[in-house]
PDB file of C-alpha atoms in Angstrom:
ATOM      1  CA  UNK A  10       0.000   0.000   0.000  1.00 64.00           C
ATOM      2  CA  UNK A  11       0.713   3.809  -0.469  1.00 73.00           C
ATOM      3  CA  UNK A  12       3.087   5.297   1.929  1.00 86.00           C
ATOM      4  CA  UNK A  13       2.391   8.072   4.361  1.00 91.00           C
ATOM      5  CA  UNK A  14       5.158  10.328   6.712  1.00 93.00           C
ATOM      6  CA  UNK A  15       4.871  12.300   9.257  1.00 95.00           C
ATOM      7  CA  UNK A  16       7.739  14.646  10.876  1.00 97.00           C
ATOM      8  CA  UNK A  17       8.215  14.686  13.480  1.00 97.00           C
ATOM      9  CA  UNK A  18       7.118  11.586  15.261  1.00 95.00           C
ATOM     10  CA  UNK A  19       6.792  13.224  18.799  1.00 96.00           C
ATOM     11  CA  UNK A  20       7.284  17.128  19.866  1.00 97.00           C
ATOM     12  CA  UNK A  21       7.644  18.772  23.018  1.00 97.00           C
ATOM     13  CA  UNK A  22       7.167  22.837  22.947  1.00 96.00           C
ATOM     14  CA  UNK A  23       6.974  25.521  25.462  1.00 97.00           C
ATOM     15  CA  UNK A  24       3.343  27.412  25.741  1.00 97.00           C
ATOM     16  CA  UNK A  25       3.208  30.150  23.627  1.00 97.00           C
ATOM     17  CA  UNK A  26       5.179  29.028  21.002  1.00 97.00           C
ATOM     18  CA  UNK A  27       4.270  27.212  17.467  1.00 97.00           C
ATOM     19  CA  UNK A  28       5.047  23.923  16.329  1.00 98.00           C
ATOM     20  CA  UNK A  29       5.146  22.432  12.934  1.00 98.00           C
ATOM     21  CA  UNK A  30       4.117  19.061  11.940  1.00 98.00           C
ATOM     22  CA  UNK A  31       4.681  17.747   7.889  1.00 97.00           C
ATOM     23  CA  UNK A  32       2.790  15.051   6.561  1.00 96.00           C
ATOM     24  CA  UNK A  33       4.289  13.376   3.225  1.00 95.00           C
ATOM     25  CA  UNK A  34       2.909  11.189   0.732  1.00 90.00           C
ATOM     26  CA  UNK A  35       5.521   9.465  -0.069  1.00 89.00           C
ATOM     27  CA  UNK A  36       4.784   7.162  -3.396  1.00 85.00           C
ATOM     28  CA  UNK A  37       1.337   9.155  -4.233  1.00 84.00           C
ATOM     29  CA  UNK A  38       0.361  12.727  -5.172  1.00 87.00           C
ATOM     30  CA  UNK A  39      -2.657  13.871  -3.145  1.00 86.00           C
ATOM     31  CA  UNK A  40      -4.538  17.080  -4.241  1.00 87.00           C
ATOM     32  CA  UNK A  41      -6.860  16.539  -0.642  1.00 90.00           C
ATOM     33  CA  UNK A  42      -5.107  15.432   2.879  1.00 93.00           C
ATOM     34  CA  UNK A  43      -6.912  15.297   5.817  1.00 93.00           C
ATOM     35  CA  UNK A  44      -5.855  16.283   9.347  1.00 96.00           C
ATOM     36  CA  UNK A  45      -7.377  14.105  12.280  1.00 95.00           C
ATOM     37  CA  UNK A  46      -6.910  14.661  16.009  1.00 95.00           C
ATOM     38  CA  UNK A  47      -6.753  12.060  18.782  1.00 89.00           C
ATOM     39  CA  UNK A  48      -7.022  12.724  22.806  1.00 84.00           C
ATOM     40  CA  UNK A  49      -5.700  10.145  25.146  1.00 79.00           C
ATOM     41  CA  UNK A  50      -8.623   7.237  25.616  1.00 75.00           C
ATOM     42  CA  UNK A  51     -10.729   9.034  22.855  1.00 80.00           C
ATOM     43  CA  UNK A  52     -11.442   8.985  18.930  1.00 84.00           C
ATOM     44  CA  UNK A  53      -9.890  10.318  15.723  1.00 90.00           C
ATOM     45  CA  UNK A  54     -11.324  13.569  15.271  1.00 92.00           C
ATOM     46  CA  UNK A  55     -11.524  15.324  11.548  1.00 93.00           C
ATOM     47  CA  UNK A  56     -10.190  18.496  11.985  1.00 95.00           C
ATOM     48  CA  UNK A  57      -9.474  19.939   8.353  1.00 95.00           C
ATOM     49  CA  UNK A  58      -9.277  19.115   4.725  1.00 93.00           C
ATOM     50  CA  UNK A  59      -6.145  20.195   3.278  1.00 93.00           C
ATOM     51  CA  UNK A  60      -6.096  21.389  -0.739  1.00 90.00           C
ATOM     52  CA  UNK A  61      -3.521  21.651  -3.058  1.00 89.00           C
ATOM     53  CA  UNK A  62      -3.798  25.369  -4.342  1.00 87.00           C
ATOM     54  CA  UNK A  63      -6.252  25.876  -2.159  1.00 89.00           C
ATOM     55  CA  UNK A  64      -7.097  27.444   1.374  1.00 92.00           C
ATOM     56  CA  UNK A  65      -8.170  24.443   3.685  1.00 94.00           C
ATOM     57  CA  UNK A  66     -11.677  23.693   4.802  1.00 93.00           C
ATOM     58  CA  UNK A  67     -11.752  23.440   8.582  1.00 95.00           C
ATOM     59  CA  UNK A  68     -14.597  21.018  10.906  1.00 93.00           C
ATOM     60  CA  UNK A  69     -17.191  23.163  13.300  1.00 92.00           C
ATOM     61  CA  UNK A  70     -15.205  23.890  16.452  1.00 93.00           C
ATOM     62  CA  UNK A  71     -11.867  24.015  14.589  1.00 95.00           C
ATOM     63  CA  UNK A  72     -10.123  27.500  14.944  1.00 94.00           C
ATOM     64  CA  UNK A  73      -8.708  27.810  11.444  1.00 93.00           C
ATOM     65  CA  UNK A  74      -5.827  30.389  13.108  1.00 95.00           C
ATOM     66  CA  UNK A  75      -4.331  28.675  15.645  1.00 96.00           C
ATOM     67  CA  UNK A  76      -4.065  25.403  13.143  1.00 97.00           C
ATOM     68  CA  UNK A  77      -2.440  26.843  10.371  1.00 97.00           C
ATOM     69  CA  UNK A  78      -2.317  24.364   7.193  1.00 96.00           C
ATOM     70  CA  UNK A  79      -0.722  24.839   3.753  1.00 93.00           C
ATOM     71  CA  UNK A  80      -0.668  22.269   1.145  1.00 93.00           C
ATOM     72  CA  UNK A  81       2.797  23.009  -0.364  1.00 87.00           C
ATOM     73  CA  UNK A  82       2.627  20.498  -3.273  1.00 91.00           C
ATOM     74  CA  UNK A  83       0.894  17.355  -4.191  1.00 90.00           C
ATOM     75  CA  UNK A  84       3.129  15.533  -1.870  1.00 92.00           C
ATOM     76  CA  UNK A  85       3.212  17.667   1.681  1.00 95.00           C
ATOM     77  CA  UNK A  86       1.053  19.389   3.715  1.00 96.00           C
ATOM     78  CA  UNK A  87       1.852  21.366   7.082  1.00 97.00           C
ATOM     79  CA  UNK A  88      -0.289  21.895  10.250  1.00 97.00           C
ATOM     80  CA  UNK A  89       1.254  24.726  12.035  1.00 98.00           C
ATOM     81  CA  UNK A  90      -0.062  24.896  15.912  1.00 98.00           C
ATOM     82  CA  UNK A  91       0.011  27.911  17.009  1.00 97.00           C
ATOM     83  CA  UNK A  92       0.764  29.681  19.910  1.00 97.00           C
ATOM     84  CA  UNK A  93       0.568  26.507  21.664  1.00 97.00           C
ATOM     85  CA  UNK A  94      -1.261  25.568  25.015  1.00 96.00           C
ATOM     86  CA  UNK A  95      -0.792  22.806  26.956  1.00 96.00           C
ATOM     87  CA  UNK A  96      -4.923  21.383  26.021  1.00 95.00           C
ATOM     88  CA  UNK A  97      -3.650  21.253  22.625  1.00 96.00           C
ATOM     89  CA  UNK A  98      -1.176  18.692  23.426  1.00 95.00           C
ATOM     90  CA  UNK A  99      -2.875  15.659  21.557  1.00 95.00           C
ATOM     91  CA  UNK A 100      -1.875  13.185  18.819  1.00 94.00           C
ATOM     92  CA  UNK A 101      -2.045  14.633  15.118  1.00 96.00           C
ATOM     93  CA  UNK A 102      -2.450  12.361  12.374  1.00 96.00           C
ATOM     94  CA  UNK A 103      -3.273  12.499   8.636  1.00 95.00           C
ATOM     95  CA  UNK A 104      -4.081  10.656   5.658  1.00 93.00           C
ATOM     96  CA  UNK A 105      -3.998  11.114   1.983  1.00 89.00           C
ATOM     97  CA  UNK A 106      -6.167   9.138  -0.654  1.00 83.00           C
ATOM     98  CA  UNK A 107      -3.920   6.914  -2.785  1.00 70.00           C
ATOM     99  CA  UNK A 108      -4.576   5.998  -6.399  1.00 62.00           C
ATOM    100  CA  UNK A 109      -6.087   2.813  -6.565  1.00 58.00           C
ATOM    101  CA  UNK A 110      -9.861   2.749  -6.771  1.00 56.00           C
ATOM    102  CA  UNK A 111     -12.596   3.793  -8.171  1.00 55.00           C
ATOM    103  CA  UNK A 112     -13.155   7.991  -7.970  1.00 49.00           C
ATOM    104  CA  UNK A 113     -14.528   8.899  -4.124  1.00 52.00           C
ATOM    105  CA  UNK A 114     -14.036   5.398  -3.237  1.00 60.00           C
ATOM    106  CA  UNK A 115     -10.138   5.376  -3.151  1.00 68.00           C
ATOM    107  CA  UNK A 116      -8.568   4.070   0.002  1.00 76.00           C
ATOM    108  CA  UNK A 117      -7.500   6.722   2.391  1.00 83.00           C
ATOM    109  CA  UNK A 118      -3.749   5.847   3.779  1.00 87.00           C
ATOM    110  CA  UNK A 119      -2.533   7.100   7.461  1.00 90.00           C
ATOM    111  CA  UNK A 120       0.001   8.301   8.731  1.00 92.00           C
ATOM    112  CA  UNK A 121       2.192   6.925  12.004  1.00 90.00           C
ATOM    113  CA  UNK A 122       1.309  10.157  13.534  1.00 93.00           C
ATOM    114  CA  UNK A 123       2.756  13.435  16.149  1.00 96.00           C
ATOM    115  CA  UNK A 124       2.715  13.342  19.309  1.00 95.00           C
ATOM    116  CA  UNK A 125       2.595  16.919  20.327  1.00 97.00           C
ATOM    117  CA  UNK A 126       2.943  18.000  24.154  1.00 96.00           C
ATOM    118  CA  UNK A 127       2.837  21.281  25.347  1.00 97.00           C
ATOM    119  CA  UNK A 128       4.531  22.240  28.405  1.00 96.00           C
TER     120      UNK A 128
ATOM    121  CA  UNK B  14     -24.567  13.709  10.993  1.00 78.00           C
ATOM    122  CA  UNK B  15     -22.898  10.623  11.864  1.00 86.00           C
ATOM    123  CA  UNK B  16     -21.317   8.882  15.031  1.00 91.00           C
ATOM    124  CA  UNK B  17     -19.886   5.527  15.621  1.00 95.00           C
ATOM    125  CA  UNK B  18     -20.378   3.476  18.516  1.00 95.00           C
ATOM    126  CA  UNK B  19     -17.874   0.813  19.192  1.00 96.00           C
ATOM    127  CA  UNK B  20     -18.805  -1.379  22.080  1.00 94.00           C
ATOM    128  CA  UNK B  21     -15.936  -2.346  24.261  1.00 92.00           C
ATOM    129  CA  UNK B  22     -12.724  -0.533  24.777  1.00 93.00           C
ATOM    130  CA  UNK B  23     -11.289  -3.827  25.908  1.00 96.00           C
ATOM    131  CA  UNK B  24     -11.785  -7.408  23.887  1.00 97.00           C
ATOM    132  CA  UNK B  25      -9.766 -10.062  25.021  1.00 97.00           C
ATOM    133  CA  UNK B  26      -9.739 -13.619  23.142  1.00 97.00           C
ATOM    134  CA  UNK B  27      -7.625 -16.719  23.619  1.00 97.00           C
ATOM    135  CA  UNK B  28      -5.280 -17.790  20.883  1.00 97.00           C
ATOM    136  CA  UNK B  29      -7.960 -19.691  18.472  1.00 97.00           C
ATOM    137  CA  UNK B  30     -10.832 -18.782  19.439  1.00 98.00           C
ATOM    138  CA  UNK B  31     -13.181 -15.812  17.522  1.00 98.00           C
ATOM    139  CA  UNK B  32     -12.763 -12.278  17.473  1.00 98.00           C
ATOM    140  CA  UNK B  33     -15.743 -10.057  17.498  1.00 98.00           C
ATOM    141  CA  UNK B  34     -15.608  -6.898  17.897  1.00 98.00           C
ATOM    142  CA  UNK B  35     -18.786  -4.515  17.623  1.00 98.00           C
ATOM    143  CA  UNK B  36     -19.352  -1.325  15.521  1.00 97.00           C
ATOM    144  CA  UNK B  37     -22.962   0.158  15.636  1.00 97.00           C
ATOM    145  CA  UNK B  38     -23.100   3.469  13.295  1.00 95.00           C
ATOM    146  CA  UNK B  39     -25.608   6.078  12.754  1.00 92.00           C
ATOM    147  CA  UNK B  40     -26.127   7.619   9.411  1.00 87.00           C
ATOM    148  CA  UNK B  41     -28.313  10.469   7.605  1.00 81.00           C
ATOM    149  CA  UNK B  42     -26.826   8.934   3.989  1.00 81.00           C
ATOM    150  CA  UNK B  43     -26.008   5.931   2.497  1.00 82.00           C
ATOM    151  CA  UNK B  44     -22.653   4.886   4.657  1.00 87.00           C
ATOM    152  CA  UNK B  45     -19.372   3.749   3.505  1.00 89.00           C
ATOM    153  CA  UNK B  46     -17.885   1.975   6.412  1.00 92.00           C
ATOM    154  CA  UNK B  47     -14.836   0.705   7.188  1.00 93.00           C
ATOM    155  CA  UNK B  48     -12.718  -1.078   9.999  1.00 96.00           C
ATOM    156  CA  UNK B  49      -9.091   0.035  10.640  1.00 94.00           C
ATOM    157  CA  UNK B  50      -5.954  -1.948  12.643  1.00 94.00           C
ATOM    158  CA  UNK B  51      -3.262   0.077  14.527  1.00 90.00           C
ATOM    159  CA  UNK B  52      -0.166  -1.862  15.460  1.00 88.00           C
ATOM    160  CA  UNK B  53       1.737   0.665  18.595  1.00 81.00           C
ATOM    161  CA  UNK B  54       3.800   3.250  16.480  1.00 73.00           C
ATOM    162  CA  UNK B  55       2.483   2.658  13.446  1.00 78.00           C
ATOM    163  CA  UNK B  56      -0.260   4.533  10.952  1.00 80.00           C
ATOM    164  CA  UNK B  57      -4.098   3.033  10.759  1.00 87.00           C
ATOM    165  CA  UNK B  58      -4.315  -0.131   8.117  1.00 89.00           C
ATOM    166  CA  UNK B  59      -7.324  -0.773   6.244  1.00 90.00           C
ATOM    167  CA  UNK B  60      -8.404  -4.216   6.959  1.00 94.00           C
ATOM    168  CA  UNK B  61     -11.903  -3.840   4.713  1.00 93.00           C
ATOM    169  CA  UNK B  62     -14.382  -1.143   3.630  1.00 91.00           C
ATOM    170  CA  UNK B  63     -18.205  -1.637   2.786  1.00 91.00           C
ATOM    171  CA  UNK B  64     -19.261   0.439   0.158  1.00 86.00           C
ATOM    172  CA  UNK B  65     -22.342  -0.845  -1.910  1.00 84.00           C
ATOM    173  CA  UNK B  66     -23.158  -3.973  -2.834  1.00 86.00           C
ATOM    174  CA  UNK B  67     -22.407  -7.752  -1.324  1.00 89.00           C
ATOM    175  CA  UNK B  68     -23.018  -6.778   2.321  1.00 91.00           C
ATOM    176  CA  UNK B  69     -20.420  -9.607   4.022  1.00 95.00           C
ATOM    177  CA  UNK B  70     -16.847  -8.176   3.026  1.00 95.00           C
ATOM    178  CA  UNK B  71     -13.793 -10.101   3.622  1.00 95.00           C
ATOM    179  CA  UNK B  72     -10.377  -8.014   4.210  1.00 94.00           C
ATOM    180  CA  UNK B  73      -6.813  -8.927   5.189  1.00 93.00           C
ATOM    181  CA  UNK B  74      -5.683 -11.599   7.354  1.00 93.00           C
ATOM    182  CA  UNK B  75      -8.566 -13.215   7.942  1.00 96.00           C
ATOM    183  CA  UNK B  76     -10.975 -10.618   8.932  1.00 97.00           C
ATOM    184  CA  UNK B  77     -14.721 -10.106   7.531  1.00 97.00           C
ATOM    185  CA  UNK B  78     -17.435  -7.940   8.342  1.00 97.00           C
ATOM    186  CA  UNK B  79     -20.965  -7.783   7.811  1.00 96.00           C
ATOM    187  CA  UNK B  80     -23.169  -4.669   7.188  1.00 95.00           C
ATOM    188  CA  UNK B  81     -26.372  -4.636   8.468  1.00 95.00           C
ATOM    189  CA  UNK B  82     -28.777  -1.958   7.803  1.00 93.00           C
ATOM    190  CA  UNK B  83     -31.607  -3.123   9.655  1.00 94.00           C
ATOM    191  CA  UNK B  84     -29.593  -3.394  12.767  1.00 95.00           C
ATOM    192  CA  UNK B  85     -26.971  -0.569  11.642  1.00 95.00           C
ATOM    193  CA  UNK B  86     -23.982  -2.560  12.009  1.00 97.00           C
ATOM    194  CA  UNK B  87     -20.745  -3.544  10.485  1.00 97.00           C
ATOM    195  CA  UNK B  88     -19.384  -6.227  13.630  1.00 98.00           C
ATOM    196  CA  UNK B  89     -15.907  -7.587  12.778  1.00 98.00           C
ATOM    197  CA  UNK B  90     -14.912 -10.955  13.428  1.00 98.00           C
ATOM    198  CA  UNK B  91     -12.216 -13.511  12.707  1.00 98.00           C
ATOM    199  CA  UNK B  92     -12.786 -17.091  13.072  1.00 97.00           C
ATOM    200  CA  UNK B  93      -9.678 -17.845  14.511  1.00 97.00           C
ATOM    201  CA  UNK B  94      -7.529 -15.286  16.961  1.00 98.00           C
ATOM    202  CA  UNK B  95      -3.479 -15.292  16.417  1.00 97.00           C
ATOM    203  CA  UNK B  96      -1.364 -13.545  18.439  1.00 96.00           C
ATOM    204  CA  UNK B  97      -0.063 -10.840  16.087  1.00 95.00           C
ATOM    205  CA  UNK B  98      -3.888 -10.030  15.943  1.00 97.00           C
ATOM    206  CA  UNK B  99      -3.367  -7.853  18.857  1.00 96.00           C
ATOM    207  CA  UNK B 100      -3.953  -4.525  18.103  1.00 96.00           C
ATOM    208  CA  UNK B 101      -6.079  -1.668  18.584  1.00 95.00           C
ATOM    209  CA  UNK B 102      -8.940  -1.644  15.682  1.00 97.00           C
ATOM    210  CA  UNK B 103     -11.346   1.492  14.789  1.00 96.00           C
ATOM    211  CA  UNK B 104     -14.652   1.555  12.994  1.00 97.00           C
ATOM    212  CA  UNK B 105     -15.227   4.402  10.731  1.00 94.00           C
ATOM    213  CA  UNK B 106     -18.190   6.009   8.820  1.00 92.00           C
ATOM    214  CA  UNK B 107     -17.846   8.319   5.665  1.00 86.00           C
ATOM    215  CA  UNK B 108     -20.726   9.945   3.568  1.00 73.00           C
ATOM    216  CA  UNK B 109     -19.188   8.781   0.311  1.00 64.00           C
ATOM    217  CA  UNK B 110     -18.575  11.141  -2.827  1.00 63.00           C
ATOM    218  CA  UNK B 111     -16.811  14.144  -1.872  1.00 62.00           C
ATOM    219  CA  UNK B 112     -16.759  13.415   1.542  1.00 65.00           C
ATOM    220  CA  UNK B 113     -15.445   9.707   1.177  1.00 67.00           C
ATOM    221  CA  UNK B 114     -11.973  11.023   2.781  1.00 73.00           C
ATOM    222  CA  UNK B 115     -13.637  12.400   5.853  1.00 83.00           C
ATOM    223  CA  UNK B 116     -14.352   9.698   8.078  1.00 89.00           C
ATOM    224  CA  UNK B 117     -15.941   9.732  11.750  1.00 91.00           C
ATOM    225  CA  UNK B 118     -13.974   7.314  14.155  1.00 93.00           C
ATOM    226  CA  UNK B 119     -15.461   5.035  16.753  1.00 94.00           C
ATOM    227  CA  UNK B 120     -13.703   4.924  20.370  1.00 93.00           C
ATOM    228  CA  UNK B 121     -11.399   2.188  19.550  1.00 94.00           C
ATOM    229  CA  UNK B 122     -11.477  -1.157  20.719  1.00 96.00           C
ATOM    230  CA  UNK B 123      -7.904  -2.881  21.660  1.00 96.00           C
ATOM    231  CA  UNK B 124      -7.912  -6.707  21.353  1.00 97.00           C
ATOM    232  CA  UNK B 125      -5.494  -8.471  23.545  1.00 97.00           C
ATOM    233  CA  UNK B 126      -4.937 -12.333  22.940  1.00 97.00           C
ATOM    234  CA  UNK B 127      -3.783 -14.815  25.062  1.00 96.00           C
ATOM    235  CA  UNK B 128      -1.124 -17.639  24.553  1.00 94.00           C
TER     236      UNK B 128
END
């Protein structure tokens, strides 16, 4: 299957400062990446949709300036946390459609995810 | 709107015997649903997807699932447990179309198997 990165693998920041997480498709180009969430004992949350060229579309309840995204190219995409506080420590992960399949049903492939704590 | 209800955090099988783990979804369209594995340190795997048709998919190593509408479910089982079967597995729910990439996660259930 299609190969997802994600850089770094764990984080630690001070409050108040930013941290920046990549996410790489490594054998696929993705024009859409999604961003998902995950608390400690809880679910994946969707947080945004990145797009290639595009701003990103964030989920109700996001704030679409403290989690800055930019889809650089058809192969990375950045979440930027922002002025960090420690409740946004939390484990970011996100996924990129590969190629195989038929058009909205393609196969959506993770990444290992970041573990991001904030101090 | 839809949600995911996985029932158990905690499944624990002897080496052998059958896995079951439960996924009940809600839905206001059609779902796509799927069931994922994560292994510690490592991304979510597919292990199958039900999108239309034949309602009992199979997926990798061994694994099937069943969609029922009537009862809205897609329960995952596996005949026979194996110790590299332990894992943490998530049921997921997408609209399809344009929103096939977004899904909405269950809670997780981890399966531990015993020798």
């Amino acid at each position: 299957g299609a190969v997802v990165s994600q850089h770094p693998s764990w984080v630690i920041c001070k409050s108040g400062t930013s941290v920046k997480i990549e996410c790489r498709s490594l054998d696929f180009q993705a024009t859409t990446m999604f961003w998902y969430r995950q608390f400690p004992k809880q679910s994946l949350m969707l947080m945004a949709t990145s797009n290639e060229g595009s701003k990103a579309t964030y989920e109700q309840g996001v704030e679409k300036d403290k989690f800055l995204i930019n889809h650089a190219s058809l192969t990375l995409s950045t979440l930027t946390v922002t002025s960090a506080h420690p409740e946004d420590s939390s484990f970011y992960i996100c996924s990129g459609p590969g190629t195989g399949g038929l058009a909205g049903v393609k196969e959506q492939y993770f990444g290992p995810g970041t573990r991001l704590t904030v101090t | 709107a839809q949600s995911v209800t996985q029932l158990g955090s905690h499944v624990s099988v002897s080496e052998g015997a059958l896995v079951l783990l439960r996924c009940n979804y809600s839905s206001s369209v059609p779902p796509y649903l799927f069931w994922y594995v994560q292994y510690p340190n490592q991304g979510l795997q597919l292990l199958l997807k039900y999108t239309t048709g034949a309602t009992l998919v199979k997926g990798i190593n061994g694994f099937e699932a069943e969609f029922k509408k009537s009862e809205t479910s897609f329960h995952l089982t596996k005949p026979s447990a194996h110790m590299s079967d332990a894992a943490e597995y998530f049921c997921a729910v997408s609209g399809g179309g344009t929103s096939y990439g977004k899904l909405t996660f269950g809670q997780g259930t981890i399966l531990t198997v015993h020798p």
